[in-house]
Short mmCIF file of C-alpha atoms in Angstrom, two decimals:
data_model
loop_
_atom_site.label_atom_id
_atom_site.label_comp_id
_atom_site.label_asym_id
_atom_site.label_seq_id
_atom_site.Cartn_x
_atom_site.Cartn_y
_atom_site.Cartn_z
CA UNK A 1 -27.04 -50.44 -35.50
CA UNK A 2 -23.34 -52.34 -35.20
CA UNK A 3 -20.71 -51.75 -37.02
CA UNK A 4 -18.84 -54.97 -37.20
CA UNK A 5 -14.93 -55.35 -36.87
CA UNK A 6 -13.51 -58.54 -36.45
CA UNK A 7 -16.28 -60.84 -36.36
CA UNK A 8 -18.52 -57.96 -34.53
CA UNK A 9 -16.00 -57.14 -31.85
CA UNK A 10 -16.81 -53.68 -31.57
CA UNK A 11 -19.58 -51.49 -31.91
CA UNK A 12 -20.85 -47.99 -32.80
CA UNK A 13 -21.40 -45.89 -29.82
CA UNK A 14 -24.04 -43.28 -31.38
CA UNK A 15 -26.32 -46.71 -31.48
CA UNK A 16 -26.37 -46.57 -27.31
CA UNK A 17 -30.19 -46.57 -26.70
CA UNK A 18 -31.13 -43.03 -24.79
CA UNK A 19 -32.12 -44.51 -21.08
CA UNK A 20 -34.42 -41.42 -20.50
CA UNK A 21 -36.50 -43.48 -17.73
CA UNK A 22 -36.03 -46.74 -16.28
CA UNK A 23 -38.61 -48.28 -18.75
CA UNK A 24 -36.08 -48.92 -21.12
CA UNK A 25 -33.88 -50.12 -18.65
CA UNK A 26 -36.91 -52.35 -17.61
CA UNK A 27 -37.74 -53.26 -21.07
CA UNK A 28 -33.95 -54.28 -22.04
CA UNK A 29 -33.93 -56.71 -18.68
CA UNK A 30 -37.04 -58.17 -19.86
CA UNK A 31 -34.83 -59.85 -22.68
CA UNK A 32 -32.45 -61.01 -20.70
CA UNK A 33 -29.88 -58.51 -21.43
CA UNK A 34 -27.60 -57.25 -19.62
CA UNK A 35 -25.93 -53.58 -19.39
CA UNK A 36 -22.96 -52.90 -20.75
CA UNK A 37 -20.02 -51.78 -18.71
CA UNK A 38 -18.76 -48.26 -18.94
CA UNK A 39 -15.10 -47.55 -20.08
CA UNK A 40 -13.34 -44.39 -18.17
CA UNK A 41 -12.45 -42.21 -20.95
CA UNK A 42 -12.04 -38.05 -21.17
CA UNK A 43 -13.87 -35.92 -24.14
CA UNK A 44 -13.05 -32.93 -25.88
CA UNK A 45 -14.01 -30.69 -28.57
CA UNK A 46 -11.75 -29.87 -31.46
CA UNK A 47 -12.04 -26.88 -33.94
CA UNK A 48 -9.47 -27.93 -36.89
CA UNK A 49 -7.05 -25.95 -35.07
CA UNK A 50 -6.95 -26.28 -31.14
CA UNK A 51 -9.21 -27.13 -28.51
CA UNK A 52 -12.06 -25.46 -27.48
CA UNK A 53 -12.85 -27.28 -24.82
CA UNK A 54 -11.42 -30.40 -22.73
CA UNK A 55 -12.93 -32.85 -20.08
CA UNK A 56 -10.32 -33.64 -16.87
CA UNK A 57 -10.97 -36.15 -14.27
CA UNK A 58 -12.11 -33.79 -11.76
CA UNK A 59 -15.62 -33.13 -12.06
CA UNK A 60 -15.46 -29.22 -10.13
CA UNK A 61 -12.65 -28.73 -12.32
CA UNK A 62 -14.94 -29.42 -15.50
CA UNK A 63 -17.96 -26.96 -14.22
CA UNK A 64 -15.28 -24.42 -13.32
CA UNK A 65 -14.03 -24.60 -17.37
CA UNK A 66 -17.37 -24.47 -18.10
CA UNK A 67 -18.66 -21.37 -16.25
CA UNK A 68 -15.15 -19.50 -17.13
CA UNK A 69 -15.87 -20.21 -20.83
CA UNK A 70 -19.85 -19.95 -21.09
CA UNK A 71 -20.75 -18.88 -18.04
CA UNK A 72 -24.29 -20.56 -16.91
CA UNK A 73 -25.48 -21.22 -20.51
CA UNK A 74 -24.69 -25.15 -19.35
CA UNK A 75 -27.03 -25.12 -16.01
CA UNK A 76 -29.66 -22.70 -18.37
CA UNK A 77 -29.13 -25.84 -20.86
CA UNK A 78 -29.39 -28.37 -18.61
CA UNK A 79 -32.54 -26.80 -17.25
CA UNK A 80 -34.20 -26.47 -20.95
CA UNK A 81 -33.35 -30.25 -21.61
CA UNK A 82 -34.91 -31.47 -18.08
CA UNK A 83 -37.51 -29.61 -18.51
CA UNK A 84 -38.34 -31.27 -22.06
CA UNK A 85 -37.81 -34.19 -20.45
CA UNK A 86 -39.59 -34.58 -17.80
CA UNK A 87 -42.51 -33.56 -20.20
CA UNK A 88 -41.69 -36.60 -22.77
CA UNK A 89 -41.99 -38.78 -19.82
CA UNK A 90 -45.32 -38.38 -19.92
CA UNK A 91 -45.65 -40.88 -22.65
CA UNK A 92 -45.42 -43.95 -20.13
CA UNK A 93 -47.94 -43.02 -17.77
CA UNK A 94 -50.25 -42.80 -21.33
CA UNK A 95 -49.35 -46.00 -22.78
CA UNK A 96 -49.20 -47.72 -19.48
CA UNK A 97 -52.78 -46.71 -19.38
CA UNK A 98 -53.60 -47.84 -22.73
CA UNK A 99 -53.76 -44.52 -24.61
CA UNK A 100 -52.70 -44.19 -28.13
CA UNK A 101 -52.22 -40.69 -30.81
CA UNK A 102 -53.01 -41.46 -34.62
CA UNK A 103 -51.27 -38.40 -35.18
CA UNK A 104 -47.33 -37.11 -34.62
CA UNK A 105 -49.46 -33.88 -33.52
CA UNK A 106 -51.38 -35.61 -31.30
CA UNK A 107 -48.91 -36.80 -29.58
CA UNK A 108 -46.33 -34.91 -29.42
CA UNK A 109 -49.54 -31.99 -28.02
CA UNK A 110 -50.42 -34.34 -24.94
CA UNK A 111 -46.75 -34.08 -24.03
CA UNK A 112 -46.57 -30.69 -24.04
CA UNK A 113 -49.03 -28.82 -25.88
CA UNK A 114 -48.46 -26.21 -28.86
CA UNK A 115 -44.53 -26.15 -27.76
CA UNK A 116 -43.91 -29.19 -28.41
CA UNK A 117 -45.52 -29.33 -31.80
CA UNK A 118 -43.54 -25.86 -32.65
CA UNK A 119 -40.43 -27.27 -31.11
CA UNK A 120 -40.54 -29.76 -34.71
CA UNK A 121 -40.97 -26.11 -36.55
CA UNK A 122 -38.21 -24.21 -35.12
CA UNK A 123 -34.33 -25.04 -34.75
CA UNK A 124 -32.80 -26.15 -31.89
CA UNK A 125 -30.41 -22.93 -31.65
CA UNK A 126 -33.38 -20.78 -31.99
CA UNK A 127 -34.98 -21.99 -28.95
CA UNK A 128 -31.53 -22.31 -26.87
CA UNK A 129 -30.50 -18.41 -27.28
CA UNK A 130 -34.79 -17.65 -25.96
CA UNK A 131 -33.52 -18.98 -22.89
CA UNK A 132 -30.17 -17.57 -22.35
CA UNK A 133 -27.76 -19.56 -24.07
CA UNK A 134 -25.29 -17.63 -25.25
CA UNK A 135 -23.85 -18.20 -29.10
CA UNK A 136 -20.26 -19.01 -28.47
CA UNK A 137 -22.04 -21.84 -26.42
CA UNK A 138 -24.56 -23.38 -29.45
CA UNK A 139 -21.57 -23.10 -31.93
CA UNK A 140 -18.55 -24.69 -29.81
CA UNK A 141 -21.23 -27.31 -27.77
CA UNK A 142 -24.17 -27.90 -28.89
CA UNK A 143 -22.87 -27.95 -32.35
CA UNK A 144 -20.17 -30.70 -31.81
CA UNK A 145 -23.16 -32.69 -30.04
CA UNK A 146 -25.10 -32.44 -33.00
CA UNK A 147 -22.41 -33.07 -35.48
CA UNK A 148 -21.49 -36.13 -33.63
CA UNK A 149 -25.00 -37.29 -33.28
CA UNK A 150 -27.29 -36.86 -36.16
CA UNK A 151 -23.80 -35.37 -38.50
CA UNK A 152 -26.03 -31.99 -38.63
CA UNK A 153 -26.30 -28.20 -37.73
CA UNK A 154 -28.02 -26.24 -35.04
CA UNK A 155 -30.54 -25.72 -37.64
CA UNK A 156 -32.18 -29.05 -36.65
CA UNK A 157 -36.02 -28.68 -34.76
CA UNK A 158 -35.28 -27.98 -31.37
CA UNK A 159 -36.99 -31.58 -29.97
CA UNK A 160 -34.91 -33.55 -32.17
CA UNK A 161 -32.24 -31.42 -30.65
CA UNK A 162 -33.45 -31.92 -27.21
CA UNK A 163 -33.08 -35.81 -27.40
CA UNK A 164 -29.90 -35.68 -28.71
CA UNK A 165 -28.48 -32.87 -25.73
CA UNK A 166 -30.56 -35.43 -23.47
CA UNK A 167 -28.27 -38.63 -24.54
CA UNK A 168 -25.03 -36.39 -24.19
CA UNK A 169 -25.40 -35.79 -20.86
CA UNK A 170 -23.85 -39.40 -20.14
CA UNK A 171 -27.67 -40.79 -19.78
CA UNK A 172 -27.14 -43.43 -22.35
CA UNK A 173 -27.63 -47.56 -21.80
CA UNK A 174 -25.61 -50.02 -23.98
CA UNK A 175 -26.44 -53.58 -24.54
CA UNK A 176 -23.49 -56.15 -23.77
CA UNK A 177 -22.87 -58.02 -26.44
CA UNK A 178 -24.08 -55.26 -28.63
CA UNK A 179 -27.19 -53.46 -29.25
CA UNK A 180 -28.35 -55.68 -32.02
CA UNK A 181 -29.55 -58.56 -29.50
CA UNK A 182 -32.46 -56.06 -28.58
CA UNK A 183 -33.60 -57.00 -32.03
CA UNK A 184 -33.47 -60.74 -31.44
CA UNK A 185 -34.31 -60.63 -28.44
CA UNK A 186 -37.65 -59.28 -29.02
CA UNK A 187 -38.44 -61.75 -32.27
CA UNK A 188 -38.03 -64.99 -29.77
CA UNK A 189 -39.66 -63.01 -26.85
CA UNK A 190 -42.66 -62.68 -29.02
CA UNK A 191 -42.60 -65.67 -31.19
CA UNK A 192 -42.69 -63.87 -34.03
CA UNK A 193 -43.08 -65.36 -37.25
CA UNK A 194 -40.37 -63.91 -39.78
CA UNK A 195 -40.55 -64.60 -43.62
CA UNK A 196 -37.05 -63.68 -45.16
CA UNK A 197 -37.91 -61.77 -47.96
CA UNK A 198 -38.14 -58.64 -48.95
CA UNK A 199 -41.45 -56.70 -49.51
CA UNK A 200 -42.18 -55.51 -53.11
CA UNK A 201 -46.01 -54.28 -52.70
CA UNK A 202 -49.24 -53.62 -50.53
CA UNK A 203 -52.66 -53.95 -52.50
CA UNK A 204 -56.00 -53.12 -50.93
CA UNK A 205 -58.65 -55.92 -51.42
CA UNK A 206 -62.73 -56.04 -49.12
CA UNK A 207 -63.55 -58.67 -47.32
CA UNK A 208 -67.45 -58.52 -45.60
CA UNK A 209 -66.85 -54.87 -45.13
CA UNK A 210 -63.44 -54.55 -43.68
CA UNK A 211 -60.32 -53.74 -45.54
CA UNK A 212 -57.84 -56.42 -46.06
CA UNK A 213 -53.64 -56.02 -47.17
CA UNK A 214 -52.30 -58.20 -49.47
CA UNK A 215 -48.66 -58.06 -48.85
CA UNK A 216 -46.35 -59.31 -52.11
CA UNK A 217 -42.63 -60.29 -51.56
CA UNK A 218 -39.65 -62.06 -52.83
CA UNK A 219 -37.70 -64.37 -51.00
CA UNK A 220 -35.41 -67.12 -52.29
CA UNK A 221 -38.11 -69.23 -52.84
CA UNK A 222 -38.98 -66.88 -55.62
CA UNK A 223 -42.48 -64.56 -54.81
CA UNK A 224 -45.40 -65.05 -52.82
CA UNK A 225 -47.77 -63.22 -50.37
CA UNK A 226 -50.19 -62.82 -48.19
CA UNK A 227 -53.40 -61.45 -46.67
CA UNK A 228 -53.53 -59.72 -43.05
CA UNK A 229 -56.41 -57.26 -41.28
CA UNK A 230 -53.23 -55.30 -40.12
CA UNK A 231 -49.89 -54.26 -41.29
CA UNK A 232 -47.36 -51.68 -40.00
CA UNK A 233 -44.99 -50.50 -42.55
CA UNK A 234 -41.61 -49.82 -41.08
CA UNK A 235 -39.26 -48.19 -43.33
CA UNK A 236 -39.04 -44.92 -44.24
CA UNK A 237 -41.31 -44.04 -47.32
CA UNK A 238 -38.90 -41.24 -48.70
CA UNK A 239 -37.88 -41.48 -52.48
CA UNK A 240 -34.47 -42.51 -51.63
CA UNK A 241 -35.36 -45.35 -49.14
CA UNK A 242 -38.99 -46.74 -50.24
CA UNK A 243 -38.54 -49.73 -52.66
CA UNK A 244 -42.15 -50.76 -52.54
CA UNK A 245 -45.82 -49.88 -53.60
CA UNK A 246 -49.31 -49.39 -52.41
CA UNK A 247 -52.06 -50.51 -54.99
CA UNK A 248 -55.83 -49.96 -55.39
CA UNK A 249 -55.84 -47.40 -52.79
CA UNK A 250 -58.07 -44.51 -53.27
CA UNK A 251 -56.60 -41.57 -52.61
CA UNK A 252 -53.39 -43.31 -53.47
CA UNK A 253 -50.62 -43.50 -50.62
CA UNK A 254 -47.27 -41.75 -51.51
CA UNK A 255 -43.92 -41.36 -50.84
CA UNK A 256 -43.10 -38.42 -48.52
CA UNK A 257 -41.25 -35.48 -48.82
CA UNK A 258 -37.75 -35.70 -47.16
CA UNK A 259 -34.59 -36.67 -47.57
CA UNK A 260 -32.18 -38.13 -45.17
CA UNK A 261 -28.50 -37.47 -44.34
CA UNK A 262 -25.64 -39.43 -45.62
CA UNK A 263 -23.39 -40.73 -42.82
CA UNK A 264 -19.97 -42.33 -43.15
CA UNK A 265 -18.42 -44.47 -40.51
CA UNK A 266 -14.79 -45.94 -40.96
CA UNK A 267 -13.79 -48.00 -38.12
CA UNK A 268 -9.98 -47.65 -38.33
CA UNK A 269 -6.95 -50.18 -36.19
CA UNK A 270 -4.37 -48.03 -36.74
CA UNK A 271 -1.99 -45.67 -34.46
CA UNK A 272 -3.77 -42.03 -33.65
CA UNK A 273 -1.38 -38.81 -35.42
CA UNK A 274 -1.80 -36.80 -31.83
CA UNK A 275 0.36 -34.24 -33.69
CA UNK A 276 -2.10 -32.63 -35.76
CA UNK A 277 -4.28 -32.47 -32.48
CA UNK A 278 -1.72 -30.29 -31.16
CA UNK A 279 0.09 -33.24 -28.95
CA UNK A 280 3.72 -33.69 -30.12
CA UNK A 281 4.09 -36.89 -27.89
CA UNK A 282 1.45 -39.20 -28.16
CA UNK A 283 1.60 -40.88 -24.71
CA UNK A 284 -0.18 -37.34 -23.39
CA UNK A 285 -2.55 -37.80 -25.45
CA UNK A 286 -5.35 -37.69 -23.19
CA UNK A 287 -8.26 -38.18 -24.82
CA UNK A 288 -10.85 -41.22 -25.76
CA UNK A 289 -13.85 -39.25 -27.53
CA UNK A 290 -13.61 -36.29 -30.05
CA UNK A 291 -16.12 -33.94 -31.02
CA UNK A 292 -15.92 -31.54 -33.35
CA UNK A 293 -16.99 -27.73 -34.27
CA UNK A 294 -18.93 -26.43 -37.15
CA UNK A 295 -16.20 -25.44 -39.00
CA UNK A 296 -15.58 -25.42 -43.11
CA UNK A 297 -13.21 -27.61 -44.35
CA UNK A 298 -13.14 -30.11 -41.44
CA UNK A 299 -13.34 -33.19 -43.19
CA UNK A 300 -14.72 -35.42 -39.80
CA UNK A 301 -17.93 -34.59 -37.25
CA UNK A 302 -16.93 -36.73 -34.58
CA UNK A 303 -13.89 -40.14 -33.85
CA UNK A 304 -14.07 -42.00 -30.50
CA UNK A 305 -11.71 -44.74 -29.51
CA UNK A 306 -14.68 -47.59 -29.46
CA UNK A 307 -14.47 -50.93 -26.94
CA UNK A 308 -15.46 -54.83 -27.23
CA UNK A 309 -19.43 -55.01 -27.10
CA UNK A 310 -18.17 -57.68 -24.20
CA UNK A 311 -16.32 -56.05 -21.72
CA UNK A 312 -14.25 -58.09 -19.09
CA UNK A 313 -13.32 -57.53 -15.83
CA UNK A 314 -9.22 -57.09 -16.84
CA UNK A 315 -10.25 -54.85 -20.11
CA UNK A 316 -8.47 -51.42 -20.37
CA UNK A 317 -8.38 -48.93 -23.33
CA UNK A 318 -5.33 -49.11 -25.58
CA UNK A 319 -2.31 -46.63 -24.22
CA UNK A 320 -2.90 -43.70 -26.67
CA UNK A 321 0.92 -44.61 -28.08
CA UNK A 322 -0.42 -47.74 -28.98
CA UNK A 323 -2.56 -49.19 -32.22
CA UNK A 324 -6.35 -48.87 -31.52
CA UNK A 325 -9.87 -48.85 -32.98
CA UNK A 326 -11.19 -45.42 -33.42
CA UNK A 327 -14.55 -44.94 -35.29
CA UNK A 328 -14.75 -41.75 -37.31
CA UNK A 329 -17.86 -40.35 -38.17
CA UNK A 330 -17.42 -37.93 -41.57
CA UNK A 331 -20.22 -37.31 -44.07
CA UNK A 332 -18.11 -38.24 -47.06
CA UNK A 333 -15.44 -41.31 -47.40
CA UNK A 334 -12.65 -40.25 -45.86
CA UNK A 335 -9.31 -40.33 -48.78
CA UNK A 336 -5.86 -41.63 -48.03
CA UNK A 337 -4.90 -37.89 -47.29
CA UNK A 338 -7.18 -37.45 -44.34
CA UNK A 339 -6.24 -41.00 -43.16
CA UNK A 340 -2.57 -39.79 -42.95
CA UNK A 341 -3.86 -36.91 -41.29
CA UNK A 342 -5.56 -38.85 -38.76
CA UNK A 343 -3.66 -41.63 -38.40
CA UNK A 344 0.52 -41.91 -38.39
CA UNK A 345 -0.28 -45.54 -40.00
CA UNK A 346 -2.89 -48.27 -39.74
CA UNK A 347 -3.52 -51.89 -40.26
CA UNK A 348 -7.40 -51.84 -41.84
CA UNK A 349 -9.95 -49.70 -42.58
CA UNK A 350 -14.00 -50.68 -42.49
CA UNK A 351 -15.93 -48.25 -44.39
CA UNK A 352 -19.73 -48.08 -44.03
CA UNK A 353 -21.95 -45.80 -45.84
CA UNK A 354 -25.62 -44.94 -44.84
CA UNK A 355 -28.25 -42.65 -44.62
CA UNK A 356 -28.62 -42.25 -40.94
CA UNK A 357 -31.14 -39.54 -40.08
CA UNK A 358 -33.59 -37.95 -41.56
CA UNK A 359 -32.47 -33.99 -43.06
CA UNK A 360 -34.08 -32.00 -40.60
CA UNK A 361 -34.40 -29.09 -42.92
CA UNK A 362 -35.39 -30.89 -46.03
CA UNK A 363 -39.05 -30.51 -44.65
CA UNK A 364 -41.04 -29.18 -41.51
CA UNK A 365 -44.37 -31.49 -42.27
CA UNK A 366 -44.61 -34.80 -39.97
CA UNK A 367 -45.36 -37.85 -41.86
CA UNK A 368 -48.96 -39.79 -40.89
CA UNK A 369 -49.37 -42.26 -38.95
CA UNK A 370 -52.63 -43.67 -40.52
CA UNK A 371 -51.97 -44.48 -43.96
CA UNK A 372 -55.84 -46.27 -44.46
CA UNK A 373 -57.85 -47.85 -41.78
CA UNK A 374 -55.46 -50.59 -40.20
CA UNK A 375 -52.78 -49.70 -41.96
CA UNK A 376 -50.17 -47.92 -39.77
CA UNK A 377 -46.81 -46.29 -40.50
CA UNK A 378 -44.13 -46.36 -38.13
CA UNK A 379 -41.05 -44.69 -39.18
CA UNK A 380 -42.46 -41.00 -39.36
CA UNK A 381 -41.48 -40.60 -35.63
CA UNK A 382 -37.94 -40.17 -36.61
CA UNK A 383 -39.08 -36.92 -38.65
CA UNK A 384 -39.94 -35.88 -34.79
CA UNK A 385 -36.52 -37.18 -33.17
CA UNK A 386 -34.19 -39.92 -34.24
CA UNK A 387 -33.56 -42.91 -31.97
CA UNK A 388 -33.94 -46.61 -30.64
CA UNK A 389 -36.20 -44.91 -27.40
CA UNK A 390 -38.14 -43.08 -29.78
CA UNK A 391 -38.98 -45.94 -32.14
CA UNK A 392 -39.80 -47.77 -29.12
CA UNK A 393 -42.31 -45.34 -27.98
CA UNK A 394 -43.73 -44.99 -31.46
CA UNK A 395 -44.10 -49.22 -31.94
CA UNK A 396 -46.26 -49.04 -28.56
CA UNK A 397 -47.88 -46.37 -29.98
CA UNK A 398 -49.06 -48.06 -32.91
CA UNK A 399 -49.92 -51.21 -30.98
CA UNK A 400 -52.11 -49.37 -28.49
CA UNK A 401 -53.67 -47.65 -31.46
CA UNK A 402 -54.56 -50.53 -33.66
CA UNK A 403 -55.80 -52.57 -30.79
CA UNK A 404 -58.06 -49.77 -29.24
CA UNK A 405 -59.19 -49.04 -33.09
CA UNK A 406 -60.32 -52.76 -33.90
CA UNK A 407 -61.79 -53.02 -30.77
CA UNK A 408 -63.74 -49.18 -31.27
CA UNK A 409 -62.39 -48.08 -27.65
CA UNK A 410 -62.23 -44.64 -29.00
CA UNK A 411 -62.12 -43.15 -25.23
CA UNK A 412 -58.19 -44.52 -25.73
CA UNK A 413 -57.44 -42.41 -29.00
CA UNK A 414 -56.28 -38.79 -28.95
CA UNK A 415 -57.79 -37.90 -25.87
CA UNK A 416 -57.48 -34.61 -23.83
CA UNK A 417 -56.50 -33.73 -20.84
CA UNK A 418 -54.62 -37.20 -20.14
CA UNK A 419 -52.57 -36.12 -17.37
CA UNK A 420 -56.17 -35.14 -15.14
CA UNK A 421 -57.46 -38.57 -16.78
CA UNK A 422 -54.57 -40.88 -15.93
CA UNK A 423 -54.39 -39.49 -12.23
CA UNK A 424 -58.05 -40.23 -11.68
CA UNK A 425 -57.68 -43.75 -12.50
CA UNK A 426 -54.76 -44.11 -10.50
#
């Protein structure tokens, strides 16, 4: 979730975790970490021409463009994306409780019934003009949101959608030192035993009754495996991710339909062209973050001008005269042309290509979460919304649920009615 410049320097701002609730805030202290500090810097939204839209300093000043441009689609937005929520929220009260879903459905319907599960059905500018919001709205804002975010359309479900309008809104909590020490921070909180290899295989075998998963890999001590009552697969099983197989299962486990979107980041040190943003002198150049329209033959989604993952007390952002690190987002590798076009000249480029998000539109079926009786999939959630809260969410999930199912506690699985349930036991 880094991109790495200069011995991991800076990092890649669309990795911030969403801080929807002070859990994660809690849960990120738990490791020791610490937050990282917040850099001034102004946004705006470009169209391949001109500006559509530009942040100032003065916060009345920024509702007044606002209103005079879109009139109250933003508080009508801001309203549908509390709303959802406040609703998601729900999920810590559940887990803190002990409940657990063995279904995307299931979930997703204790949260907020029916309209949750047909906000994964329906696209996120669908559901945005049934409230109000006008269209010149979706395609200059919530567009360049969703561009910058998951590099896609208004077309995407309207929860995944939701999350991402939820992490614009300046909720957002960085790690210092980067997000990546969430990842080892949890491994020596737990005491996890990690085996570097890679996984080639799950077979099925019996053992008095109760299924047991052989799990075959291949490290550098050549292959080996071995045999565990549980497993949670955690990578995508999608044709153009999944790299291993399931044997002796019966009916045999699958990859899913799906396919996921091809992101490019180049991390750039190099000296901004504010000329072909319209700014003939680039010491007005005025802003730090830009976010793009839906518009053909605009080569980039989104570029910000990204800081140290340590911040000190003396830092300040680069003069926008001088040579800084931007990180443009494009889905294809951005040519020598385009660089010119972006840049007046620059001292290194770092190109990194992935596939970021699921395709929203490739498919409108949510993967399982129960592949076979304690064998649980984890990465489906991100077919519901893509990011490091969500996954979080969905690992408790699938904790909660393979404890309360080896233990038969089936009052803790899929119940109804949890909000009565949980307020009674308060």
């Amino acid at each position: 979730a880094t991109v790495t410049v200069n011995k991991q320097q800076y990092e890649s701002r669309g990795a911030s975790i969403h801080a929807l609730s002070l859990h994660m805030q809690d849960f990120v202290k738990i490791l020791g970490l610490k937050h990282r500090r917040e850099v001034a810097g102004k946004s705006a939204i470009f169209s391949g021409e001109h500006f559509v839209l530009e942040e100032t300093d003065w916060y009345l000043l920024n509702l007044f463009r606002l209103w005079w441009h879109y009139g109250i689609s933003f508080l009508r937005l801001q309203m549908w994306v509390e709303e959802v929520m406040e609703k998601f929220m729900r999920i810590y009260k559940y887990q803190a409780h002990g409940y657990a879903f063995s279904s995307l459905e299931e979930l997703l319907h204790s949260l907020g019934g029916d309209a949750f599960v047909n906000m994964t059905q329906r696209s996120v500018a669908e559901s945005l003009l049934e409230v109000g919001i006008t269209q010149r709205f979706v395609d200059d804002v919530i567009a360049a949101v969703l561009r910058s975010s998951y590099g896609q359309s208004v077309l995407v479900p309207a929860f995944a959608g939701a999350m991402s309008l939820a992490g614009a809104q300046g909720s957002t909590w960085a790690v210092e030192g980067g997000n990546k020490l969430v990842c080892s921070g949890l491994l020596k909180l737990t005491k996890a035993n990690v085996i570097p290899a890679r996984v080639t295989g799950i077979s099925l075998h019996s053992s008095e009754g109760r299924a047991l998963y052989q799990v075959h890999y291949e490290g550098s001590e050549g292959q080996g495996s071995a045999f565990y009552d549980m497993v949670v697969v955690t990578t995508p099983l999608h044709p153009s991710r999944s790299n291993f197989t399931f044997e002796n299962f019966e009916p045999p486990i699958t990859d899913f339909l799906g396919a996921f979107q091809p992101s490019v980041t180049s991390v750039v040190h190099g000296y901004l062209n504010s000329s072909y943003f319209g700014f003939p002198d680039p010491k007005l150049f005025p802003f730090s973050s830009i976010l793009t329209t839906d518009t053909p033959n605009l080569f980039f989604n989104a570029m910000d001008n990204i800081c140290p993952v340590n911040i000190s007390a003396t830092f300040r952002r680069k003069q926008p005269q001088e040579a800084a690190v931007w990180r443009v987002l494009s889905q294809q590798p951005l040519d020598k042309q385009q660089l010119k076009t972006l840049f007046r000249s620059y001292y290194s480029v770092q190109v990194t290509e992935w596939q970021a998000y699921p395709r929203y539109d490739a498919t409108k079926s949510l993967p399982p979460i129960v592949l076979h009786e304690n064998l649980f999939y984890l990465s489906g959630v991100e077919w519901v919304a893509s990011s490091m809260e969500m996954i979080a969410v969905a690992a408790k999930n699938v904790a909660l649920l393979a404890y309360n199912r080896w233990h038969q506690d089936l009052e803790k699985i899929d119940q109804k009615d949890l909000m009565h349930k949980v307020k009674t036991e308060l």
